[in-house]
Amino acid sequence: MGRCMINFLNGLAKLEYLDVNSAPVHQVMLKGKSVNFAALGEYNEFRIRTALTKEPETIKVISELKTSDCYWDIGANVGIYSILAASMGASVIS
């Protein structure tokens, strides 16, 4: 018997506000590294703007990561910290 693959995208319309090319881009600087985020909504924009101040202990850990480290982001939410950890060169599991 073959597997039944469900097409979750079938019937969905493209929403303009989800187009990465038209979304505002916000830059976050961490240890001299620039990371750009597309803000696809007010919540995402808020999380991006507060990324370095909302959880200072998390940012301290992330800024000290090495390329040989693995960062586990349990409950990653929108993935801001996962992306910042990856920008430091660490392997990331979210």
Short mmCIF file of N, CA, C and O in Angstrom, two decimals:
data_model
loop_
_atom_site.label_atom_id
_atom_site.label_comp_id
_atom_site.label_asym_id
_atom_site.label_seq_id
_atom_site.Cartn_x
_atom_site.Cartn_y
_atom_site.Cartn_z
N MET A 1 0.82 -1.18 0.00
CA MET A 1 0.00 0.00 0.00
C MET A 1 0.88 1.25 0.00
O MET A 1 1.84 1.33 0.74
N GLY A 2 0.50 2.25 -0.81
CA GLY A 2 1.25 3.50 -0.85
C GLY A 2 0.85 4.43 0.28
O GLY A 2 -0.19 4.27 0.90
N ARG A 3 1.69 5.39 0.52
CA ARG A 3 1.39 6.38 1.55
C ARG A 3 0.48 7.45 0.99
O ARG A 3 0.58 7.83 -0.16
N CYS A 4 -0.37 7.96 1.82
CA CYS A 4 -1.26 9.05 1.45
C CYS A 4 -0.61 10.35 1.91
O CYS A 4 -0.43 10.57 3.09
N MET A 5 -0.21 11.18 0.96
CA MET A 5 0.42 12.45 1.29
C MET A 5 -0.61 13.57 1.17
O MET A 5 -1.20 13.76 0.11
N ILE A 6 -0.83 14.30 2.22
CA ILE A 6 -1.80 15.39 2.22
C ILE A 6 -1.09 16.65 1.77
O ILE A 6 -0.01 16.99 2.26
N ASN A 7 -1.69 17.36 0.83
CA ASN A 7 -1.15 18.63 0.38
C ASN A 7 -1.77 19.74 1.22
O ASN A 7 -2.89 20.16 0.97
N PHE A 8 -1.03 20.21 2.21
CA PHE A 8 -1.55 21.23 3.12
C PHE A 8 -1.63 22.60 2.46
O PHE A 8 -2.24 23.51 2.98
N LEU A 9 -0.97 22.78 1.32
CA LEU A 9 -0.99 24.07 0.64
C LEU A 9 -2.12 24.18 -0.37
O LEU A 9 -2.40 25.27 -0.85
N ASN A 10 -2.75 23.08 -0.69
CA ASN A 10 -3.82 23.07 -1.68
C ASN A 10 -4.95 24.01 -1.27
O ASN A 10 -5.49 23.91 -0.18
N GLY A 11 -5.29 24.95 -2.15
CA GLY A 11 -6.40 25.86 -1.89
C GLY A 11 -6.03 27.12 -1.14
O GLY A 11 -6.87 27.99 -0.96
N LEU A 12 -4.79 27.25 -0.69
CA LEU A 12 -4.39 28.46 0.01
C LEU A 12 -4.04 29.56 -0.98
O LEU A 12 -3.38 29.33 -1.98
N ALA A 13 -4.48 30.75 -0.71
CA ALA A 13 -4.15 31.90 -1.55
C ALA A 13 -2.89 32.57 -1.00
O ALA A 13 -2.62 32.53 0.20
N LYS A 14 -2.12 33.18 -1.89
CA LYS A 14 -0.93 33.92 -1.45
C LYS A 14 -1.40 35.23 -0.83
O LYS A 14 -2.16 35.98 -1.43
N LEU A 15 -0.98 35.49 0.37
CA LEU A 15 -1.34 36.72 1.06
C LEU A 15 -0.19 37.72 0.93
O LEU A 15 0.95 37.40 1.23
N GLU A 16 -0.50 38.91 0.47
CA GLU A 16 0.53 39.91 0.20
C GLU A 16 1.39 40.20 1.44
O GLU A 16 2.59 40.37 1.34
N TYR A 17 0.79 40.27 2.61
CA TYR A 17 1.57 40.61 3.80
C TYR A 17 2.53 39.49 4.20
O TYR A 17 3.39 39.69 5.05
N LEU A 18 2.40 38.32 3.61
CA LEU A 18 3.33 37.24 3.89
C LEU A 18 4.46 37.17 2.86
O LEU A 18 5.31 36.31 2.94
N ASP A 19 4.46 38.07 1.89
CA ASP A 19 5.49 38.10 0.87
C ASP A 19 6.75 38.71 1.47
O ASP A 19 6.78 39.89 1.82
N VAL A 20 7.79 37.90 1.61
CA VAL A 20 9.05 38.35 2.22
C VAL A 20 9.63 39.54 1.47
O VAL A 20 10.25 40.41 2.05
N ASN A 21 9.41 39.59 0.16
CA ASN A 21 9.96 40.68 -0.63
C ASN A 21 9.31 42.03 -0.34
O ASN A 21 9.89 43.07 -0.63
N SER A 22 8.10 42.04 0.21
CA SER A 22 7.44 43.30 0.51
C SER A 22 7.40 43.59 2.01
O SER A 22 6.89 44.63 2.42
N ALA A 23 7.92 42.71 2.83
CA ALA A 23 7.91 42.90 4.28
C ALA A 23 9.04 43.84 4.71
O ALA A 23 10.12 43.83 4.12
N PRO A 24 8.79 44.67 5.73
CA PRO A 24 9.87 45.51 6.25
C PRO A 24 10.97 44.64 6.85
O PRO A 24 10.70 43.61 7.46
N VAL A 25 12.21 45.06 6.67
CA VAL A 25 13.36 44.31 7.17
C VAL A 25 13.96 45.07 8.35
O VAL A 25 14.17 46.28 8.28
N HIS A 26 14.20 44.33 9.43
CA HIS A 26 14.82 44.91 10.62
C HIS A 26 16.15 44.22 10.86
O HIS A 26 16.26 43.00 10.75
N GLN A 27 17.14 45.01 11.22
CA GLN A 27 18.49 44.49 11.43
C GLN A 27 18.77 44.41 12.93
O GLN A 27 18.47 45.33 13.68
N VAL A 28 19.34 43.28 13.34
CA VAL A 28 19.78 43.10 14.73
C VAL A 28 21.28 42.86 14.69
O VAL A 28 21.76 42.04 13.90
N MET A 29 22.03 43.60 15.51
CA MET A 29 23.48 43.44 15.58
C MET A 29 23.84 42.69 16.86
O MET A 29 23.42 43.07 17.94
N LEU A 30 24.58 41.61 16.73
CA LEU A 30 25.02 40.83 17.88
C LEU A 30 26.49 40.51 17.70
O LEU A 30 26.86 39.82 16.75
N LYS A 31 27.31 41.04 18.59
CA LYS A 31 28.76 40.82 18.55
C LYS A 31 29.35 41.16 17.19
O LYS A 31 30.13 40.41 16.63
N GLY A 32 28.92 42.28 16.64
CA GLY A 32 29.43 42.74 15.37
C GLY A 32 28.87 42.03 14.15
O GLY A 32 29.27 42.31 13.03
N LYS A 33 27.95 41.10 14.36
CA LYS A 33 27.34 40.39 13.24
C LYS A 33 25.94 40.94 13.02
O LYS A 33 25.17 41.12 13.95
N SER A 34 25.63 41.19 11.76
CA SER A 34 24.34 41.73 11.38
C SER A 34 23.41 40.60 10.95
O SER A 34 23.79 39.76 10.13
N VAL A 35 22.21 40.57 11.53
CA VAL A 35 21.21 39.57 11.17
C VAL A 35 19.96 40.34 10.75
O VAL A 35 19.46 41.18 11.49
N ASN A 36 19.47 40.06 9.55
CA ASN A 36 18.28 40.72 9.03
C ASN A 36 17.07 39.82 9.19
O ASN A 36 17.13 38.63 8.88
N PHE A 37 15.96 40.41 9.66
CA PHE A 37 14.71 39.70 9.83
C PHE A 37 13.62 40.39 9.03
O PHE A 37 13.51 41.62 9.05
N ALA A 38 12.81 39.63 8.32
CA ALA A 38 11.62 40.16 7.66
C ALA A 38 10.49 40.15 8.67
O ALA A 38 10.17 39.10 9.23
N ALA A 39 9.91 41.30 8.92
CA ALA A 39 8.81 41.40 9.90
C ALA A 39 7.50 41.16 9.18
O ALA A 39 6.98 42.02 8.48
N LEU A 40 6.95 39.96 9.34
CA LEU A 40 5.74 39.56 8.64
C LEU A 40 4.46 39.84 9.42
O LEU A 40 3.43 39.26 9.16
N GLY A 41 4.54 40.71 10.38
CA GLY A 41 3.36 41.07 11.16
C GLY A 41 3.80 41.85 12.40
O GLY A 41 4.98 41.92 12.72
N GLU A 42 2.82 42.43 13.08
CA GLU A 42 3.14 43.25 14.25
C GLU A 42 3.81 42.45 15.35
O GLU A 42 4.73 42.93 16.01
N TYR A 43 3.36 41.22 15.58
CA TYR A 43 3.95 40.40 16.64
C TYR A 43 5.42 40.09 16.32
O TYR A 43 6.28 40.23 17.17
N ASN A 44 5.68 39.69 15.07
CA ASN A 44 7.06 39.41 14.69
C ASN A 44 7.93 40.65 14.82
O ASN A 44 9.07 40.58 15.28
N GLU A 45 7.39 41.78 14.38
CA GLU A 45 8.16 43.02 14.46
C GLU A 45 8.49 43.36 15.92
O GLU A 45 9.62 43.73 16.24
N PHE A 46 7.54 43.19 16.81
CA PHE A 46 7.78 43.43 18.23
C PHE A 46 8.87 42.50 18.76
O PHE A 46 9.78 42.94 19.46
N ARG A 47 8.80 41.22 18.41
CA ARG A 47 9.80 40.25 18.89
C ARG A 47 11.19 40.58 18.35
O ARG A 47 12.18 40.43 19.06
N ILE A 48 11.26 41.05 17.12
CA ILE A 48 12.55 41.43 16.54
C ILE A 48 13.11 42.65 17.26
O ILE A 48 14.28 42.68 17.64
N ARG A 49 12.27 43.67 17.46
CA ARG A 49 12.73 44.91 18.11
C ARG A 49 13.17 44.68 19.55
O ARG A 49 14.02 45.40 20.06
N THR A 50 12.60 43.68 20.22
CA THR A 50 12.94 43.44 21.63
C THR A 50 13.88 42.24 21.81
O THR A 50 14.13 41.82 22.94
N ALA A 51 14.40 41.71 20.72
CA ALA A 51 15.21 40.48 20.79
C ALA A 51 16.40 40.61 21.73
O ALA A 51 16.72 39.67 22.46
N LEU A 52 17.06 41.75 21.74
CA LEU A 52 18.26 41.89 22.55
C LEU A 52 17.99 42.36 23.98
O LEU A 52 18.89 42.37 24.81
N THR A 53 16.74 42.75 24.28
CA THR A 53 16.45 43.29 25.61
C THR A 53 15.47 42.44 26.42
O THR A 53 15.45 42.53 27.65
N LYS A 54 14.65 41.63 25.76
CA LYS A 54 13.61 40.87 26.47
C LYS A 54 14.18 39.80 27.39
O LYS A 54 13.72 39.60 28.49
N GLU A 55 15.20 39.09 26.92
CA GLU A 55 15.82 38.02 27.70
C GLU A 55 17.34 38.19 27.68
O GLU A 55 18.05 37.50 26.95
N PRO A 56 17.87 39.11 28.50
CA PRO A 56 19.31 39.39 28.47
C PRO A 56 20.18 38.17 28.78
O PRO A 56 21.29 38.04 28.24
N GLU A 57 19.69 37.26 29.63
CA GLU A 57 20.48 36.06 29.96
C GLU A 57 20.63 35.17 28.72
O GLU A 57 21.69 34.59 28.49
N THR A 58 19.56 35.07 27.95
CA THR A 58 19.59 34.26 26.72
C THR A 58 20.57 34.87 25.72
O THR A 58 21.36 34.16 25.09
N ILE A 59 20.53 36.19 25.57
CA ILE A 59 21.44 36.87 24.64
C ILE A 59 22.88 36.68 25.08
O ILE A 59 23.78 36.49 24.25
N LYS A 60 23.14 36.71 26.39
CA LYS A 60 24.51 36.48 26.89
C LYS A 60 25.00 35.09 26.49
O LYS A 60 26.11 34.93 26.00
N VAL A 61 24.16 34.08 26.67
CA VAL A 61 24.52 32.71 26.30
C VAL A 61 24.78 32.63 24.80
O VAL A 61 25.78 32.08 24.34
N ILE A 62 23.87 33.18 24.01
CA ILE A 62 24.00 33.13 22.55
C ILE A 62 25.27 33.84 22.08
O ILE A 62 25.98 33.35 21.21
N SER A 63 25.58 34.99 22.67
CA SER A 63 26.75 35.75 22.22
C SER A 63 28.07 35.05 22.54
O SER A 63 29.10 35.38 21.97
N GLU A 64 28.02 34.06 23.44
CA GLU A 64 29.24 33.31 23.80
C GLU A 64 29.35 31.97 23.08
O GLU A 64 30.29 31.22 23.32
N LEU A 65 28.40 31.66 22.19
CA LEU A 65 28.42 30.38 21.48
C LEU A 65 29.61 30.29 20.53
O LEU A 65 30.03 31.29 19.94
N LYS A 66 30.11 29.07 20.38
CA LYS A 66 31.19 28.79 19.44
C LYS A 66 30.65 27.90 18.33
O LYS A 66 29.58 27.31 18.46
N THR A 67 31.39 27.79 17.25
CA THR A 67 30.93 26.98 16.12
C THR A 67 30.81 25.50 16.48
O THR A 67 30.08 24.77 15.84
N SER A 68 31.48 25.07 17.54
CA SER A 68 31.39 23.67 17.95
C SER A 68 30.21 23.41 18.89
O SER A 68 29.94 22.27 19.25
N ASP A 69 29.47 24.46 19.27
CA ASP A 69 28.36 24.33 20.21
C ASP A 69 27.05 23.98 19.50
O ASP A 69 26.87 24.26 18.31
N CYS A 70 26.16 23.36 20.26
CA CYS A 70 24.80 23.08 19.78
C CYS A 70 23.84 23.81 20.72
O CYS A 70 23.89 23.64 21.93
N TYR A 71 22.99 24.63 20.15
CA TYR A 71 22.03 25.42 20.91
C TYR A 71 20.64 24.80 20.76
O TYR A 71 20.14 24.67 19.65
N TRP A 72 20.04 24.39 21.86
CA TRP A 72 18.69 23.83 21.87
C TRP A 72 17.73 24.95 22.27
O TRP A 72 17.84 25.50 23.36
N ASP A 73 16.81 25.28 21.40
CA ASP A 73 15.83 26.33 21.69
C ASP A 73 14.48 25.65 21.92
O ASP A 73 13.69 25.46 20.99
N ILE A 74 14.22 25.28 23.16
CA ILE A 74 12.99 24.59 23.51
C ILE A 74 11.85 25.61 23.54
O ILE A 74 11.94 26.62 24.22
N GLY A 75 10.79 25.34 22.80
CA GLY A 75 9.67 26.29 22.71
C GLY A 75 10.07 27.52 21.93
O GLY A 75 9.87 28.65 22.36
N ALA A 76 10.62 27.33 20.77
CA ALA A 76 11.28 28.39 20.00
C ALA A 76 10.40 29.58 19.61
O ALA A 76 10.93 30.59 19.17
N ASN A 77 9.10 29.51 19.78
CA ASN A 77 8.21 30.62 19.45
C ASN A 77 8.41 31.00 17.99
O ASN A 77 8.23 30.16 17.12
N VAL A 78 8.81 32.22 17.68
CA VAL A 78 9.01 32.62 16.28
C VAL A 78 10.44 32.39 15.81
O VAL A 78 10.76 32.65 14.66
N GLY A 79 11.31 31.91 16.68
CA GLY A 79 12.66 31.49 16.27
C GLY A 79 13.73 32.56 16.26
O GLY A 79 14.81 32.35 15.71
N ILE A 80 13.48 33.69 16.89
CA ILE A 80 14.47 34.78 16.91
C ILE A 80 15.78 34.31 17.51
O ILE A 80 16.85 34.51 16.93
N TYR A 81 15.73 33.66 18.67
CA TYR A 81 16.96 33.24 19.33
C TYR A 81 17.64 32.11 18.57
O TYR A 81 18.87 32.04 18.55
N SER A 82 16.87 31.25 17.94
CA SER A 82 17.46 30.20 17.11
C SER A 82 18.27 30.80 15.97
O SER A 82 19.38 30.35 15.67
N ILE A 83 17.70 31.80 15.32
CA ILE A 83 18.38 32.45 14.20
C ILE A 83 19.63 33.18 14.69
O ILE A 83 20.69 33.12 14.05
N LEU A 84 19.54 33.86 15.81
CA LEU A 84 20.72 34.55 16.35
C LEU A 84 21.82 33.55 16.71
O LEU A 84 23.00 33.78 16.46
N ALA A 85 21.43 32.41 17.32
CA ALA A 85 22.41 31.38 17.66
C ALA A 85 23.09 30.83 16.41
O ALA A 85 24.31 30.62 16.37
N ALA A 86 22.30 30.60 15.37
CA ALA A 86 22.87 30.11 14.10
C ALA A 86 23.81 31.14 13.49
O ALA A 86 24.83 30.78 12.90
N SER A 87 23.50 32.42 13.67
CA SER A 87 24.38 33.45 13.12
C SER A 87 25.73 33.49 13.83
O SER A 87 26.70 33.99 13.26
N MET A 88 25.79 32.94 15.03
CA MET A 88 27.07 32.85 15.76
C MET A 88 27.85 31.63 15.32
O MET A 88 28.97 31.39 15.78
N GLY A 89 27.26 30.80 14.46
CA GLY A 89 27.94 29.63 13.93
C GLY A 89 27.61 28.33 14.63
O GLY A 89 28.10 27.28 14.26
N ALA A 90 26.77 28.38 15.65
CA ALA A 90 26.40 27.18 16.40
C ALA A 90 25.40 26.33 15.61
O ALA A 90 24.65 26.87 14.78
N SER A 91 25.36 25.06 15.88
CA SER A 91 24.29 24.20 15.37
C SER A 91 23.07 24.46 16.23
O SER A 91 23.19 24.68 17.44
N VAL A 92 21.89 24.46 15.63
CA VAL A 92 20.68 24.81 16.36
C VAL A 92 19.61 23.75 16.18
O VAL A 92 19.38 23.27 15.07
N ILE A 93 18.96 23.40 17.29
CA ILE A 93 17.78 22.52 17.26
C ILE A 93 16.66 23.30 17.94
O ILE A 93 16.80 23.71 19.09
N SER A 94 15.58 23.53 17.20
CA SER A 94 14.46 24.33 17.74
C SER A 94 13.24 23.46 17.90
O SER A 94 12.97 22.60 17.08
#
